Amino acid sequence: MEKQLRSKKLFSLQRIPLRVMLVVPFVLQISGAVGLTGYFAIRNGQQAASDVAVNLRQSVSDRIDQHLNSFIQGGREVAQINAKAIQLKTLDPENVDQVGRYFWQEMQVYNLGYINLVSETGNFVGSGRFDAKSQITIDILSPRRFGNNNVHIYKTNSQGEPVALNFVTQAYDFRQEPWYRQTVQAKRPIWSLYQWETQPYHLSLAATYPIYDANHRLKHISWTELRLWEVSHFLRQLSVSPSGRTFILERNGLLVGSSAKEEPYQLVNGRPQRLSAVKSNDPLIRASTQYLTQRFPDLLQIQSPQRLEFWQGGQRQFLQVTPWQDAWGLNWLIVVAVPEADFLGQIQANTRTTIVLCLVALCGAMILGLYTSHWIAQPIVRLNLASQAIASGDFDQAVQVGNVREFEELGHSFNQMAQQMRDSFRSLESANQQLETSNLDLEHRVDQRTQELSGALHNLQQTQTQLIQTEKMSGLGQMVAGVAHEINNPVNFIHGNLKHAKDYVKDLLGILSLYQSHYPHPSSEIQQYAEAAELEFLVEDAPKILESMEEGTRRIREIVLTLRNFSRLDEAEKKQVDLHQGIDSTLMLLQHRFKAKQNLHEIQIVKQYANLPDLDCYPGQINQVFMNILSNAVDAIDERNTKMDSEALKHNPGQITIVTELGENHQVIIRILDNGVGIPESARAKLFDPFFTTKPVGKGTGLGLSICYQIVVEQHGGTLKCLSTPGAGTEFVMTIPLVAVN
Ligand SMILES: Nc1ncnc2c1ncn2[C@@H]1O[C@H](COP(=O)(O)OP(=O)(O)OP(=O)(O)O)[C@@H](O)[C@H]1O
Ligand SMILES: [Mg+2]
């Protein structure tokens, strides 16, 4: 049961409108697809960005590495080539002009700041630029030639020939220079990194190549100078990311160059000092170096490329540190620092674009879905409405077919179906009407037949009643007639002979009187006999007895006549009869019931006869009516009497009153009243129904009054009514027209 309910609930939950059914999955699918696409796009973007960050750091590192290699190599090679040229004597160190021009030529080819040769003779020959913008000069210090230690700086022409003395410096002792001292000390080719004390405060890297003679005495030093601003320039040109930084560190933490717009030195008290990266003005360089020194307290620990990450200002920074070394002992670190934000910015922009695109796609999909669902659902909704209309009895439906082929076919089929239903319904209606008509006809016929049948039943009942009546009457009549006939003959015989008997007795008494007068003294035997027989009384009484006998027979003859009158068997036709005679004869027949018996009390009969003319009627039937009504009255009074004590009965004896009178409309009115039990209201309505009786089985048939009604009303055209007060008595009023109706 619960399961059923639940399934019903589910079923009701599943009753979703078509439009929603169409839109929701569509939108869900699109949302899913768009969401997934967006998700993967963002993820791939992040992945790609991460890869790009890694690749970028690596490639930037590689490019710096390459650049450094070629840049440094240039300085080293030139220093070496020049040294070799002197050792092979292709270059004469004493021929300072030649050496100067030779160096000038080299300066055209190599990207160097300065090319120089110093000799233990005190010569100094160099060619190079003072700074990036200035012309290449040839500088010569030759104590032998000039007699002093001043450096003579010559302007050159395009052929590298010194054309004019530009200016002459004060005495210069190269032996005081750090590079010189370092090289002397190292006794091998080395790099020397030094900060210019004067403007333009170059940070220079000198590749020095000492040249010894066979006795290992230092003869010359061939050197080249690289200006490290070139490295910074290169680093700035490298595009890393908007706020990414590249810089090169010495292992002691001093900056060699950086992509930041700052010099690798700072002026302290007007003197330039190398800048330590941790003191850089650039926050990223500073933070990166701080992180590095935290991570590697001694930067010499970094022996292999490191990919690191650290947080600065709430943002992640990617760091790549690559050791860079050179055959002559340079040992630097190339550092590439890239803030994640540089990529995240792009990623976030991409994400935002992706989300916006997703939302636009979603909105588009929803609008499209709504439109499509409307487009699909509309014909179905129209079909549904039309179906509902048909279901509620409106068959005049035609749906508009859509542009979709299936809907068009569906609509056509629907319209056809509606048409068929319309036709079927109409034919059904006409069939129904016919059926109704025939039904009505049938009902009518059934009614008719029912009426006929009830008429027939009524007739049958009447016939039955009549039959019973006839049977009853004929039985009673025959008996009465038979008895009367049987009694009639002997009574007539007695009555006829009584006259003769009287005559004979008279004669005998006359003879006796004559004997007594002629023989006054008879014998004693006669006297005794006469005395014993009380002769005197006998003579006196005998004629009286005969008289009364005659009276008796006369009475018997009257009774017989009454009986014959009552039965009136011979009178099947209407006759003019005296109504009172019929009543009297009936009363006589009922005489025995009026008299008091063991437990029944006497009933008084009161007659109030009017002077009536003879009545045209069936006398036997009318007598039967009296008989029935009077019998009922006697029964009712007997019933009443049994309920009363004898004292009360003395004051209020049972009484039947028969009143006859002549009515106004030529009719005789007969009232028969009794003071019996009376008839309750409920019984009065059924009084004249055949077989209605309140009497015990075997005593009453219930036919009495129905026969009366039939005789009075139907046979004689009269009326029969009953008035009664239960407990007080009943009155039957009967009217019979004087002139026969039929
Ligand atoms: N005068 C009356 N007083 C009281 N009740 C009466 C009287 N006349 C008739 N009835 C009631 O009407 C009923 C029907 O009377 P009806 O003469 O038709 O049948 P019945 O007397 O019962 O039987 P039967 O066929 O022997 O006459 C009676 O049973 C009786 O209850
Ligand atoms: Mg009766």
PDB file of N, CA, C and O in Angstrom, residues 677-717:
ATOM      1  N   VAL A 677     -66.514  -2.333  18.174  1.00  0.00           N
ATOM      2  CA  VAL A 677     -65.146  -1.842  18.446  1.00  0.00           C
ATOM      3  C   VAL A 677     -64.726  -0.674  17.558  1.00  0.00           C
ATOM      4  O   VAL A 677     -63.817   0.078  17.886  1.00  0.00           O
ATOM      5  N   GLY A 678     -65.388  -0.537  16.399  1.00  0.00           N
ATOM      6  CA  GLY A 678     -64.980   0.522  15.466  1.00  0.00           C
ATOM      7  C   GLY A 678     -63.809   0.090  14.598  1.00  0.00           C
ATOM      8  O   GLY A 678     -63.218  -0.977  14.831  1.00  0.00           O
ATOM      9  N   ILE A 679     -63.546   0.936  13.598  1.00  0.00           N
ATOM     10  CA  ILE A 679     -62.479   0.570  12.644  1.00  0.00           C
ATOM     11  C   ILE A 679     -61.374   1.629  12.698  1.00  0.00           C
ATOM     12  O   ILE A 679     -61.654   2.812  12.522  1.00  0.00           O
ATOM     13  N   PRO A 680     -60.147   1.184  12.953  1.00  0.00           N
ATOM     14  CA  PRO A 680     -59.055   2.172  12.977  1.00  0.00           C
ATOM     15  C   PRO A 680     -58.842   2.801  11.596  1.00  0.00           C
ATOM     16  O   PRO A 680     -59.139   2.176  10.570  1.00  0.00           O
ATOM     17  N   GLU A 681     -58.325   4.042  11.623  1.00  0.00           N
ATOM     18  CA  GLU A 681     -58.115   4.818  10.395  1.00  0.00           C
ATOM     19  C   GLU A 681     -57.337   4.032   9.351  1.00  0.00           C
ATOM     20  O   GLU A 681     -57.686   4.006   8.163  1.00  0.00           O
ATOM     21  N   SER A 682     -56.274   3.334   9.830  1.00  0.00           N
ATOM     22  CA  SER A 682     -55.394   2.617   8.890  1.00  0.00           C
ATOM     23  C   SER A 682     -56.143   1.518   8.154  1.00  0.00           C
ATOM     24  O   SER A 682     -55.854   1.239   6.987  1.00  0.00           O
ATOM     25  N   ALA A 683     -57.081   0.907   8.814  1.00  0.00           N
ATOM     26  CA  ALA A 683     -57.791  -0.213   8.184  1.00  0.00           C
ATOM     27  C   ALA A 683     -58.875   0.280   7.251  1.00  0.00           C
ATOM     28  O   ALA A 683     -59.255  -0.421   6.306  1.00  0.00           O
ATOM     29  N   ARG A 684     -59.376   1.504   7.483  1.00  0.00           N
ATOM     30  CA  ARG A 684     -60.531   1.988   6.730  1.00  0.00           C
ATOM     31  C   ARG A 684     -60.258   2.066   5.216  1.00  0.00           C
ATOM     32  O   ARG A 684     -61.140   1.798   4.418  1.00  0.00           O
ATOM     33  N   ALA A 685     -59.023   2.435   4.888  1.00  0.00           N
ATOM     34  CA  ALA A 685     -58.688   2.588   3.471  1.00  0.00           C
ATOM     35  C   ALA A 685     -58.749   1.258   2.740  1.00  0.00           C
ATOM     36  O   ALA A 685     -59.024   1.209   1.546  1.00  0.00           O
ATOM     37  N   LYS A 686     -58.457   0.171   3.461  1.00  0.00           N
ATOM     38  CA  LYS A 686     -58.386  -1.140   2.798  1.00  0.00           C
ATOM     39  C   LYS A 686     -59.647  -1.974   3.008  1.00  0.00           C
ATOM     40  O   LYS A 686     -59.700  -3.131   2.609  1.00  0.00           O
ATOM     41  N   LEU A 687     -60.637  -1.325   3.601  1.00  0.00           N
ATOM     42  CA  LEU A 687     -61.838  -2.050   4.028  1.00  0.00           C
ATOM     43  C   LEU A 687     -62.512  -2.828   2.907  1.00  0.00           C
ATOM     44  O   LEU A 687     -62.911  -3.982   3.083  1.00  0.00           O
ATOM     45  N   PHE A 688     -62.576  -2.161   1.762  1.00  0.00           N
ATOM     46  CA  PHE A 688     -63.320  -2.785   0.657  1.00  0.00           C
ATOM     47  C   PHE A 688     -62.431  -3.616  -0.249  1.00  0.00           C
ATOM     48  O   PHE A 688     -62.872  -4.109  -1.281  1.00  0.00           O
ATOM     49  N   ASP A 689     -61.142  -3.738   0.135  1.00  0.00           N
ATOM     50  CA  ASP A 689     -60.239  -4.582  -0.669  1.00  0.00           C
ATOM     51  C   ASP A 689     -60.579  -6.041  -0.450  1.00  0.00           C
ATOM     52  O   ASP A 689     -60.883  -6.445   0.682  1.00  0.00           O
ATOM     53  N   PRO A 690     -60.564  -6.833  -1.529  1.00  0.00           N
ATOM     54  CA  PRO A 690     -60.823  -8.256  -1.340  1.00  0.00           C
ATOM     55  C   PRO A 690     -59.759  -8.852  -0.424  1.00  0.00           C
ATOM     56  O   PRO A 690     -58.595  -8.455  -0.485  1.00  0.00           O
ATOM     57  N   PHE A 691     -60.163  -9.757   0.396  1.00  0.00           N
ATOM     58  CA  PHE A 691     -59.286 -10.517   1.289  1.00  0.00           C
ATOM     59  C   PHE A 691     -58.685  -9.689   2.410  1.00  0.00           C
ATOM     60  O   PHE A 691     -57.778 -10.149   3.086  1.00  0.00           O
ATOM     61  N   PHE A 692     -59.176  -8.448   2.611  1.00  0.00           N
ATOM     62  CA  PHE A 692     -58.691  -7.715   3.772  1.00  0.00           C
ATOM     63  C   PHE A 692     -59.540  -8.104   4.968  1.00  0.00           C
ATOM     64  O   PHE A 692     -60.752  -7.914   4.987  1.00  0.00           O
ATOM     65  N   THR A 693     -58.867  -8.696   5.959  1.00  0.00           N
ATOM     66  CA  THR A 693     -59.590  -9.097   7.156  1.00  0.00           C
ATOM     67  C   THR A 693     -58.713  -8.933   8.375  1.00  0.00           C
ATOM     68  O   THR A 693     -57.489  -9.006   8.263  1.00  0.00           O
ATOM     69  N   THR A 694     -59.331  -8.673   9.526  1.00  0.00           N
ATOM     70  CA  THR A 694     -58.572  -8.627  10.775  1.00  0.00           C
ATOM     71  C   THR A 694     -58.943  -9.818  11.632  1.00  0.00           C
ATOM     72  O   THR A 694     -58.500  -9.955  12.762  1.00  0.00           O
ATOM     73  N   LYS A 695     -59.755 -10.662  11.081  1.00  0.00           N
ATOM     74  CA  LYS A 695     -60.263 -11.790  11.869  1.00  0.00           C
ATOM     75  C   LYS A 695     -59.340 -12.992  11.764  1.00  0.00           C
ATOM     76  O   LYS A 695     -58.613 -13.128  10.765  1.00  0.00           O
ATOM     77  N   PRO A 696     -59.384 -13.862  12.782  1.00  0.00           N
ATOM     78  CA  PRO A 696     -58.475 -15.010  12.762  1.00  0.00           C
ATOM     79  C   PRO A 696     -58.734 -15.918  11.564  1.00  0.00           C
ATOM     80  O   PRO A 696     -59.825 -15.906  10.993  1.00  0.00           O
ATOM     81  N   VAL A 697     -57.687 -16.663  11.212  1.00  0.00           N
ATOM     82  CA  VAL A 697     -57.782 -17.566  10.057  1.00  0.00           C
ATOM     83  C   VAL A 697     -58.922 -18.549  10.287  1.00  0.00           C
ATOM     84  O   VAL A 697     -59.095 -19.057  11.380  1.00  0.00           O
ATOM     85  N   GLY A 698     -59.726 -18.732   9.263  1.00  0.00           N
ATOM     86  CA  GLY A 698     -60.834 -19.668   9.367  1.00  0.00           C
ATOM     87  C   GLY A 698     -62.118 -18.972   9.743  1.00  0.00           C
ATOM     88  O   GLY A 698     -63.205 -19.468   9.476  1.00  0.00           O
ATOM     89  N   LYS A 699     -62.007 -17.771  10.335  1.00  0.00           N
ATOM     90  CA  LYS A 699     -63.227 -17.078  10.732  1.00  0.00           C
ATOM     91  C   LYS A 699     -63.670 -16.104   9.647  1.00  0.00           C
ATOM     92  O   LYS A 699     -64.837 -16.055   9.296  1.00  0.00           O
ATOM     93  N   GLY A 700     -62.716 -15.332   9.134  1.00  0.00           N
ATOM     94  CA  GLY A 700     -63.102 -14.365   8.099  1.00  0.00           C
ATOM     95  C   GLY A 700     -62.270 -14.559   6.850  1.00  0.00           C
ATOM     96  O   GLY A 700     -61.090 -14.885   6.930  1.00  0.00           O
ATOM     97  N   THR A 701     -62.912 -14.352   5.687  1.00  0.00           N
ATOM     98  CA  THR A 701     -62.164 -14.461   4.423  1.00  0.00           C
ATOM     99  C   THR A 701     -61.732 -13.094   3.942  1.00  0.00           C
ATOM    100  O   THR A 701     -60.851 -12.973   3.103  1.00  0.00           O
ATOM    101  N   GLY A 702     -62.407 -12.053   4.440  1.00  0.00           N
ATOM    102  CA  GLY A 702     -62.092 -10.702   3.974  1.00  0.00           C
ATOM    103  C   GLY A 702     -62.805 -10.362   2.689  1.00  0.00           C
ATOM    104  O   GLY A 702     -62.505  -9.371   2.040  1.00  0.00           O
ATOM    105  N   LEU A 703     -63.757 -11.186   2.318  1.00  0.00           N
ATOM    106  CA  LEU A 703     -64.450 -10.929   1.043  1.00  0.00           C
ATOM    107  C   LEU A 703     -65.756 -10.189   1.230  1.00  0.00           C
ATOM    108  O   LEU A 703     -66.275  -9.566   0.303  1.00  0.00           O
ATOM    109  N   GLY A 704     -66.309 -10.248   2.455  1.00  0.00           N
ATOM    110  CA  GLY A 704     -67.637  -9.707   2.737  1.00  0.00           C
ATOM    111  C   GLY A 704     -67.864  -8.319   2.171  1.00  0.00           C
ATOM    112  O   GLY A 704     -68.735  -8.110   1.309  1.00  0.00           O
ATOM    113  N   LEU A 705     -67.073  -7.350   2.619  1.00  0.00           N
ATOM    114  CA  LEU A 705     -67.294  -5.966   2.218  1.00  0.00           C
ATOM    115  C   LEU A 705     -66.963  -5.727   0.760  1.00  0.00           C
ATOM    116  O   LEU A 705     -67.591  -4.890   0.108  1.00  0.00           O
ATOM    117  N   SER A 706     -65.965  -6.449   0.241  1.00  0.00           N
ATOM    118  CA  SER A 706     -65.650  -6.242  -1.179  1.00  0.00           C
ATOM    119  C   SER A 706     -66.813  -6.699  -2.045  1.00  0.00           C
ATOM    120  O   SER A 706     -67.132  -6.070  -3.061  1.00  0.00           O
ATOM    121  N   ILE A 707     -67.483  -7.771  -1.626  1.00  0.00           N
ATOM    122  CA  ILE A 707     -68.676  -8.238  -2.368  1.00  0.00           C
ATOM    123  C   ILE A 707     -69.785  -7.189  -2.271  1.00  0.00           C
ATOM    124  O   ILE A 707     -70.425  -6.843  -3.262  1.00  0.00           O
ATOM    125  N   CYS A 708     -69.942  -6.657  -1.036  1.00  0.00           N
ATOM    126  CA  CYS A 708     -70.971  -5.636  -0.827  1.00  0.00           C
ATOM    127  C   CYS A 708     -70.754  -4.462  -1.755  1.00  0.00           C
ATOM    128  O   CYS A 708     -71.678  -3.951  -2.400  1.00  0.00           O
ATOM    129  N   TYR A 709     -69.467  -4.033  -1.800  1.00  0.00           N
ATOM    130  CA  TYR A 709     -69.129  -2.868  -2.607  1.00  0.00           C
ATOM    131  C   TYR A 709     -69.463  -3.126  -4.072  1.00  0.00           C
ATOM    132  O   TYR A 709     -70.069  -2.319  -4.752  1.00  0.00           O
ATOM    133  N   GLN A 710     -69.082  -4.338  -4.479  1.00  0.00           N
ATOM    134  CA  GLN A 710     -69.327  -4.703  -5.874  1.00  0.00           C
ATOM    135  C   GLN A 710     -70.830  -4.718  -6.179  1.00  0.00           C
ATOM    136  O   GLN A 710     -71.276  -4.185  -7.191  1.00  0.00           O
ATOM    137  N   ILE A 711     -71.617  -5.266  -5.243  1.00  0.00           N
ATOM    138  CA  ILE A 711     -73.076  -5.367  -5.463  1.00  0.00           C
ATOM    139  C   ILE A 711     -73.713  -3.983  -5.473  1.00  0.00           C
ATOM    140  O   ILE A 711     -74.449  -3.632  -6.393  1.00  0.00           O
ATOM    141  N   VAL A 712     -73.345  -3.183  -4.452  1.00  0.00           N
ATOM    142  CA  VAL A 712     -74.008  -1.879  -4.314  1.00  0.00           C
ATOM    143  C   VAL A 712     -73.570  -0.929  -5.413  1.00  0.00           C
ATOM    144  O   VAL A 712     -74.407  -0.350  -6.109  1.00  0.00           O
ATOM    145  N   VAL A 713     -72.209  -0.783  -5.542  1.00  0.00           N
ATOM    146  CA  VAL A 713     -71.689   0.249  -6.448  1.00  0.00           C
ATOM    147  C   VAL A 713     -71.755  -0.191  -7.906  1.00  0.00           C
ATOM    148  O   VAL A 713     -72.230   0.533  -8.765  1.00  0.00           O
ATOM    149  N   GLU A 714     -71.288  -1.424  -8.151  1.00  0.00           N
ATOM    150  CA  GLU A 714     -71.170  -1.816  -9.548  1.00  0.00           C
ATOM    151  C   GLU A 714     -72.447  -2.423 -10.121  1.00  0.00           C
ATOM    152  O   GLU A 714     -72.780  -2.207 -11.268  1.00  0.00           O
ATOM    153  N   GLN A 715     -73.145  -3.232  -9.276  1.00  0.00           N
ATOM    154  CA  GLN A 715     -74.354  -3.874  -9.809  1.00  0.00           C
ATOM    155  C   GLN A 715     -75.567  -2.941  -9.773  1.00  0.00           C
ATOM    156  O   GLN A 715     -76.414  -2.990 -10.644  1.00  0.00           O
ATOM    157  N   HIS A 716     -75.630  -2.087  -8.729  1.00  0.00           N
ATOM    158  CA  HIS A 716     -76.841  -1.279  -8.579  1.00  0.00           C
ATOM    159  C   HIS A 716     -76.606   0.204  -8.748  1.00  0.00           C
ATOM    160  O   HIS A 716     -77.531   1.001  -8.589  1.00  0.00           O
ATOM    161  N   GLY A 717     -75.325   0.612  -9.003  1.00  0.00           N
ATOM    162  CA  GLY A 717     -75.023   2.031  -9.237  1.00  0.00           C
ATOM    163  C   GLY A 717     -75.235   2.893  -8.003  1.00  0.00           C
ATOM    164  O   GLY A 717     -75.507   4.094  -8.112  1.00  0.00           O
TER     165      GLY A 717
END
